[in-house]
PDB file of C-alpha atoms in Angstrom:
ATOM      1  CA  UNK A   1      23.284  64.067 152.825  1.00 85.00           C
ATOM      2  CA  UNK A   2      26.445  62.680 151.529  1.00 93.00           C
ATOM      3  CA  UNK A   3      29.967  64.121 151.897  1.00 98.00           C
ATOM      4  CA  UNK A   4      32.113  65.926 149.018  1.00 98.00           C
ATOM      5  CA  UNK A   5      34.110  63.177 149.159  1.00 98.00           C
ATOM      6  CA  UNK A   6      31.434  60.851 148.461  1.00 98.00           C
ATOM      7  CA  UNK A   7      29.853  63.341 146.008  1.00 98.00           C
ATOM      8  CA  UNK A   8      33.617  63.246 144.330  1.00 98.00           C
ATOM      9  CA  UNK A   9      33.621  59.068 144.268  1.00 98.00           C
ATOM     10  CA  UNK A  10      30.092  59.006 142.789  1.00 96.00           C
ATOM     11  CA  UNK A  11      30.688  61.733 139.650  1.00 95.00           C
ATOM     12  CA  UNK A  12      33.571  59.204 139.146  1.00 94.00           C
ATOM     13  CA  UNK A  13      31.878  56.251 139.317  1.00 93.00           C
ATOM     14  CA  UNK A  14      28.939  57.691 136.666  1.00 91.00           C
ATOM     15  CA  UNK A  15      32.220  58.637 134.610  1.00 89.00           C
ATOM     16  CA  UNK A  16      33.035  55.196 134.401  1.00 86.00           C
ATOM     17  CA  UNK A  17      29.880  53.074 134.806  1.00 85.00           C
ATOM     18  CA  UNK A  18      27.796  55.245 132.803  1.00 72.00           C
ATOM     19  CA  UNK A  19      27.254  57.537 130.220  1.00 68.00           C
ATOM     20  CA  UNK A  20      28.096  60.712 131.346  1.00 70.00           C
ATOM     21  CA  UNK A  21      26.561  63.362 129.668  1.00 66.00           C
ATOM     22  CA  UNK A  22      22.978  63.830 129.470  1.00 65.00           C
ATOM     23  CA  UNK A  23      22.529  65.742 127.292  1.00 57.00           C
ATOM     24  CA  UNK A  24      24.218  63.742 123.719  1.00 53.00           C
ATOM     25  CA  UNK A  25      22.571  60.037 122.479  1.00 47.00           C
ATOM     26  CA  UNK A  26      25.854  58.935 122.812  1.00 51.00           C
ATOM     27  CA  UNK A  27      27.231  60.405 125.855  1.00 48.00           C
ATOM     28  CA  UNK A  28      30.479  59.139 125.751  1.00 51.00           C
ATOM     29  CA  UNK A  29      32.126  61.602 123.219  1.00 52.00           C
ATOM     30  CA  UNK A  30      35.938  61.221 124.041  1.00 64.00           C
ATOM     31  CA  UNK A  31      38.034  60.303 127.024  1.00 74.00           C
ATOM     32  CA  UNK A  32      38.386  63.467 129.606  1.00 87.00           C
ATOM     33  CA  UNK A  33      41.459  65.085 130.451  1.00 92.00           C
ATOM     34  CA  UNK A  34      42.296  67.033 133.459  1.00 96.00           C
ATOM     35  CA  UNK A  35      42.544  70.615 133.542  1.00 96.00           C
ATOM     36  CA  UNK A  36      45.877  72.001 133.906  1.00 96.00           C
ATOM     37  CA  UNK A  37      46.873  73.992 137.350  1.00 97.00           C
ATOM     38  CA  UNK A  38      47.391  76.970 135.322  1.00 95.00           C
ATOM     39  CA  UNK A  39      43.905  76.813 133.571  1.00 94.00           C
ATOM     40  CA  UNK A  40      41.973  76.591 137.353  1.00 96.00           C
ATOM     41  CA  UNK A  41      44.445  79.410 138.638  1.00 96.00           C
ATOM     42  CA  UNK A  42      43.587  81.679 135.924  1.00 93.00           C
ATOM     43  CA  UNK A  43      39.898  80.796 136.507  1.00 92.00           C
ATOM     44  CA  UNK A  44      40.265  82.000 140.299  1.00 94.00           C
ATOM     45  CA  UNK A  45      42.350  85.036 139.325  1.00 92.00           C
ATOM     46  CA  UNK A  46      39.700  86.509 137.205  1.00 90.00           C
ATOM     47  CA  UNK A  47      36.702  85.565 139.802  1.00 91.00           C
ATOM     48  CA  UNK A  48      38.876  87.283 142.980  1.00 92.00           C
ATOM     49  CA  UNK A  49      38.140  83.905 144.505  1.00 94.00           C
ATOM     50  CA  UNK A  50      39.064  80.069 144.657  1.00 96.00           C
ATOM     51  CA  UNK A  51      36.864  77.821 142.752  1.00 97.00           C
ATOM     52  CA  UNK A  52      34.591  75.495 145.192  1.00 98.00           C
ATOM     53  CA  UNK A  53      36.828  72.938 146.309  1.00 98.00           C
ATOM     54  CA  UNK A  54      34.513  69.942 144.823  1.00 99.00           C
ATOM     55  CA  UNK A  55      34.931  71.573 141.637  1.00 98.00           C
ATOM     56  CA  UNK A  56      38.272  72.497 141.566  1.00 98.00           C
ATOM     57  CA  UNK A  57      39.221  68.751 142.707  1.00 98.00           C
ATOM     58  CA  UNK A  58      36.602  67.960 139.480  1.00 98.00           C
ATOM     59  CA  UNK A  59      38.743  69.917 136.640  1.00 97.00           C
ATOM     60  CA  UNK A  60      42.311  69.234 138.293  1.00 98.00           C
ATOM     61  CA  UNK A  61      41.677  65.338 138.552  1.00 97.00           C
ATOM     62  CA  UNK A  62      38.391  64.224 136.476  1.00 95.00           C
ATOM     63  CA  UNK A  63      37.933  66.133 132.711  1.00 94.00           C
ATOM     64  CA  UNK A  64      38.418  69.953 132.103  1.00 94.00           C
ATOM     65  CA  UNK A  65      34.453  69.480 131.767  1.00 92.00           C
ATOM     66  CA  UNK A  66      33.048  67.293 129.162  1.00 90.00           C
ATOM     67  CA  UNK A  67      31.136  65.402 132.239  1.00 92.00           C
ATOM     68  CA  UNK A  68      27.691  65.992 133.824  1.00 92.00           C
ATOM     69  CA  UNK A  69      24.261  67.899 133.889  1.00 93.00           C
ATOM     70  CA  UNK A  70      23.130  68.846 130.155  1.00 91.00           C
ATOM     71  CA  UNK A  71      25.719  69.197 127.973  1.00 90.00           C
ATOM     72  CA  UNK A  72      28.356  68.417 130.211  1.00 90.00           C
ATOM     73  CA  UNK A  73      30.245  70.777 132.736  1.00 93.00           C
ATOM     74  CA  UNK A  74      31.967  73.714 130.886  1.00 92.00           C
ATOM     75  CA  UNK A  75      36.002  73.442 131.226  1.00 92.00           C
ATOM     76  CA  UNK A  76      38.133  76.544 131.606  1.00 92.00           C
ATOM     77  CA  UNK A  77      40.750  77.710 129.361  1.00 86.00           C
ATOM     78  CA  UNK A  78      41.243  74.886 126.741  1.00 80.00           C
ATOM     79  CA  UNK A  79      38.275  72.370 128.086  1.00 79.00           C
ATOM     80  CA  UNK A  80      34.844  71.516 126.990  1.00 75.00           C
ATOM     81  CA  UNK A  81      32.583  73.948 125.046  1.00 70.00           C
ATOM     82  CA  UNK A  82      29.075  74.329 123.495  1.00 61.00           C
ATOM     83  CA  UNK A  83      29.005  76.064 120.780  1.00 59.00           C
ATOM     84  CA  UNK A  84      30.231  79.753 121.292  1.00 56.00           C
ATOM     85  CA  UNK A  85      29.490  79.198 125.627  1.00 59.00           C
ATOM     86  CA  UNK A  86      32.182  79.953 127.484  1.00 67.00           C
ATOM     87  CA  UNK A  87      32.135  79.440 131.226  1.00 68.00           C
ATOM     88  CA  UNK A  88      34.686  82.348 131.492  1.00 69.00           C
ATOM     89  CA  UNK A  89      32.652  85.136 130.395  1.00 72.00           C
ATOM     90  CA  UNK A  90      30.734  86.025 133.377  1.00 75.00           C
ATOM     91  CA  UNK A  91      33.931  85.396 136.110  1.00 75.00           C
ATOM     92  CA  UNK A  92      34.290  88.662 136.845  1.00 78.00           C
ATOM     93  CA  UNK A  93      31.195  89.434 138.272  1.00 86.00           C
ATOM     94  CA  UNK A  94      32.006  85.998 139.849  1.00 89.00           C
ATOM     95  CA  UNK A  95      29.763  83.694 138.306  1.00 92.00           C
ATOM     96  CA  UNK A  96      31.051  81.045 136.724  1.00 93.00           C
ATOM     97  CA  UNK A  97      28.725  78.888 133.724  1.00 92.00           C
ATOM     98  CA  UNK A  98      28.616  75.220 135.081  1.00 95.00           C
ATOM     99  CA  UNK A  99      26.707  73.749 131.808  1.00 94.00           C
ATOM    100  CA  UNK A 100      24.451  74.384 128.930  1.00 92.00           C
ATOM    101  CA  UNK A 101      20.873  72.530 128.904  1.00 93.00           C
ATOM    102  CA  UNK A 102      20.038  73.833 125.485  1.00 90.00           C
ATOM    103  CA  UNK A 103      17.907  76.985 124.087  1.00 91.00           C
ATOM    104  CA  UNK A 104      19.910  79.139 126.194  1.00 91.00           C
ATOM    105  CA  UNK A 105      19.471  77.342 129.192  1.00 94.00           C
ATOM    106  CA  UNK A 106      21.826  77.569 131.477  1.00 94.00           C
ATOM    107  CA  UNK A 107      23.059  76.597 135.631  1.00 97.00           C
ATOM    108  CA  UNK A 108      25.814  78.949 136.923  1.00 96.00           C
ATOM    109  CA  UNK A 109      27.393  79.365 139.911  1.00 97.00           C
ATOM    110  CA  UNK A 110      27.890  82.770 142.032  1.00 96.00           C
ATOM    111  CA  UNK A 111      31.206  82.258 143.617  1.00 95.00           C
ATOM    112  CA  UNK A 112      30.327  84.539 146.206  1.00 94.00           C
ATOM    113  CA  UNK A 113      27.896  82.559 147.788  1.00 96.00           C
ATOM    114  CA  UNK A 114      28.374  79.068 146.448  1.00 96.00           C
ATOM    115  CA  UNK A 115      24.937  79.008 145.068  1.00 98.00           C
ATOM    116  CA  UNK A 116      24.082  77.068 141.624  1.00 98.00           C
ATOM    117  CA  UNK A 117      21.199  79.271 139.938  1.00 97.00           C
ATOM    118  CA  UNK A 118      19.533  79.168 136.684  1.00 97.00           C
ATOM    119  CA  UNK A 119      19.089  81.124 134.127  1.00 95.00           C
ATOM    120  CA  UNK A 120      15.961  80.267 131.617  1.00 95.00           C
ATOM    121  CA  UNK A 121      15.532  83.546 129.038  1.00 92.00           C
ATOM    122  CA  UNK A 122      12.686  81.709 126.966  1.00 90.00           C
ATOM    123  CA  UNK A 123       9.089  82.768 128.958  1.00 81.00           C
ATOM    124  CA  UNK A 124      10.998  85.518 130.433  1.00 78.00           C
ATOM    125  CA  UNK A 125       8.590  88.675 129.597  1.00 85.00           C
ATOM    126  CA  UNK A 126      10.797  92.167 129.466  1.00 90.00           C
ATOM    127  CA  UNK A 127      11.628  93.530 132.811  1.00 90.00           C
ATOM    128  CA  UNK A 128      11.498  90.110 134.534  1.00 91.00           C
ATOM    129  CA  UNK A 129      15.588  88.468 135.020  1.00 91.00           C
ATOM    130  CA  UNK A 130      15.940  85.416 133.755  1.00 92.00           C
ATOM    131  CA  UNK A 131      18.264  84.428 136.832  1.00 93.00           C
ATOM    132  CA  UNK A 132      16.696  82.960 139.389  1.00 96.00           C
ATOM    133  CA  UNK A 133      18.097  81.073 142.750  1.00 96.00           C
ATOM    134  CA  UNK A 134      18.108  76.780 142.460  1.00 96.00           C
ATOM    135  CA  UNK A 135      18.706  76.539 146.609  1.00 96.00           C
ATOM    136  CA  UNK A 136      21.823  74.694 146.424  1.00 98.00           C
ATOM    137  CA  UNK A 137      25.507  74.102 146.452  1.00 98.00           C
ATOM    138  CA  UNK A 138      27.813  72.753 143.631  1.00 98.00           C
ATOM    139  CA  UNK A 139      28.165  69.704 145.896  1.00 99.00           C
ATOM    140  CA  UNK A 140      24.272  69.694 146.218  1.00 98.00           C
ATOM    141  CA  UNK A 141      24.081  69.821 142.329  1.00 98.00           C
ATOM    142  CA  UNK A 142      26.396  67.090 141.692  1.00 98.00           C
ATOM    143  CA  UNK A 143      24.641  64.602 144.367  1.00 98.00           C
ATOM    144  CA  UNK A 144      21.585  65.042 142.752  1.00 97.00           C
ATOM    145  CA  UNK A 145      22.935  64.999 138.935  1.00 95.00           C
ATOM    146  CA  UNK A 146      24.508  61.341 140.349  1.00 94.00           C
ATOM    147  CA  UNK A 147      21.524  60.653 141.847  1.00 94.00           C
ATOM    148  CA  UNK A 148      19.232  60.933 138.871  1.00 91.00           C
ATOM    149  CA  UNK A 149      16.888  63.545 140.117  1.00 93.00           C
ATOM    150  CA  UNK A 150      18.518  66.628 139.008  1.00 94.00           C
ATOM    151  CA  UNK A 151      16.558  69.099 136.794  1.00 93.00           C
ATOM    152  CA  UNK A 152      17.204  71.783 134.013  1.00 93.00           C
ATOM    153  CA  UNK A 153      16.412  75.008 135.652  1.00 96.00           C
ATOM    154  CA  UNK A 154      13.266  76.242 134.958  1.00 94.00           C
ATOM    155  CA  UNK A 155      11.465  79.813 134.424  1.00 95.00           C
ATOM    156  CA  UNK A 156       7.879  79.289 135.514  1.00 95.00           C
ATOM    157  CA  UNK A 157       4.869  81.700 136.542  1.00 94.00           C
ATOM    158  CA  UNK A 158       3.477  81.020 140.042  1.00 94.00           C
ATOM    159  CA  UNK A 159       0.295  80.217 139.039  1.00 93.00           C
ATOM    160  CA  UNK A 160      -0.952  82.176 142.304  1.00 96.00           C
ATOM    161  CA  UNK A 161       1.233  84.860 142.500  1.00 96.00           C
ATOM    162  CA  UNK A 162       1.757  85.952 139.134  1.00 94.00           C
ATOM    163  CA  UNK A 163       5.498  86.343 140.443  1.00 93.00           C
ATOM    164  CA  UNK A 164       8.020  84.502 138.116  1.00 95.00           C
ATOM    165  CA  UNK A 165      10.934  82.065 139.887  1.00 95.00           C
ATOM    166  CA  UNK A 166      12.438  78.900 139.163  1.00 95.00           C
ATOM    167  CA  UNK A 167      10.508  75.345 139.095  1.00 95.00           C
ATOM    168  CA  UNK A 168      10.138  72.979 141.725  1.00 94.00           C
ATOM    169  CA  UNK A 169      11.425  69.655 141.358  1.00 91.00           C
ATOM    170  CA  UNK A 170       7.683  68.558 141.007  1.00 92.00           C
ATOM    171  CA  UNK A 171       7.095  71.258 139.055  1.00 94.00           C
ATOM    172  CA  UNK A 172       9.835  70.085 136.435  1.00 90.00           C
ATOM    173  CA  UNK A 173       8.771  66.317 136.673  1.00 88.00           C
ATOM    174  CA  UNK A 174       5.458  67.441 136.035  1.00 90.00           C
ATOM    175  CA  UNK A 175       6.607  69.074 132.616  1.00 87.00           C
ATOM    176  CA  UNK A 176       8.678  66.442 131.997  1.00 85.00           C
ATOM    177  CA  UNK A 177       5.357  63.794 131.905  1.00 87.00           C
ATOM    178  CA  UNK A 178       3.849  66.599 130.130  1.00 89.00           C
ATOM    179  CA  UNK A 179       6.043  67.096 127.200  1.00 84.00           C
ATOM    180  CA  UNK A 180       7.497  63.446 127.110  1.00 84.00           C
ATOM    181  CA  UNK A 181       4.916  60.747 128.831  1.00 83.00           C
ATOM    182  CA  UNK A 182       5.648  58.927 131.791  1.00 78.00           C
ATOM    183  CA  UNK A 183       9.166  57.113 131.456  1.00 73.00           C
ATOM    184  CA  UNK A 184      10.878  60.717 129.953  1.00 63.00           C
ATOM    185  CA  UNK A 185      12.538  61.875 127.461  1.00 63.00           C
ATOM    186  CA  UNK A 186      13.447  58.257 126.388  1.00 58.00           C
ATOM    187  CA  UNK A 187       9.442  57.184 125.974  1.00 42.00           C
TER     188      UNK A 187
END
């Protein structure tokens, strides 16, 4: 399990060393700029709460988003959009939108708890949330977008249950093969 600290030195290294946003062909749009202190402050008034200290180190001395999963990490006031998304909307209830995977896909982050969850509204049938729990921490989320192994969040139906909740990692590989043959998206 590696430290926020380490988690911290390899988002920056991907910055650098790699494309950094998974989501564009060319995934090195523009160079990032920080957020500004007032930007993350105003982001923690309206939650009631301090951003996650990995994340708030991320916007204050990496890119006011414009890096990571998907699209790239949503940045507060005057950062990083997609489209009409805006990570503020939901702060306070105390979620705050991390990124945008596409066709309203979407990982947030309850502030409360310091849990990343995803929210997947396309199988969703009426009465069943879209929201569903991912088991991990922003720092959890960022070791495995470094790591490679880090998947959209996905609304599936247990096959024995019936009950609806979010994909497994083998679950999501599995699709993955499914959808795009063996070597991904890039086959």
């Amino acid at each position: 399990m590696l430290t926020e600290d380490e988690v911290f030195d390899a988002v920056v290294r991907r910055i650098t060393t790699d494309g950094y946003l998974d989501g564009l062909a060319d995934s090195r749009s523009a160079a990032l700029r920080p957020a500004s202190p007032a930007a993350v402050a105003e982001a923690e008034e309206l939650a009631g709460r301090p951003l996650p200290s990995l994340l708030r180190r991320l916007y204050l001395e990496v890119g006011n988003g414009g890096f990571g999963p998907g699209y790239g990490l949503l940045g507060l006031r005057g950062g990083h959009r997609m489209g009409a998304l805006d990570a503020l909307v939901a702060l306070e209830r105390g979620v705050l939108i991390l990124c945008d995977w596409g066709c309203g896909i979407t990982s947030e982050l309850d502030l409360a708890t310091g849990q990343v969850w995803g929210c997947d509204p396309n199988p969703a049938p009426d009465g069943v949330s879209c929201a569903f729990p991912q088991h991990m921490t922003i720092v959890d989320w960022f070791a495995k977008w470094v790591a490679g192994t880090l998947c959209q969040p996905w609304l599936v139906q247990d096959p024995t249950t019936g009950e609806w909740r979010g994909a497994t990692d083998i679950e999501c590989a599995e699709m993955l093969q499914e959808a795009f043959g063996p070597n991904g998206p890039e086959d």
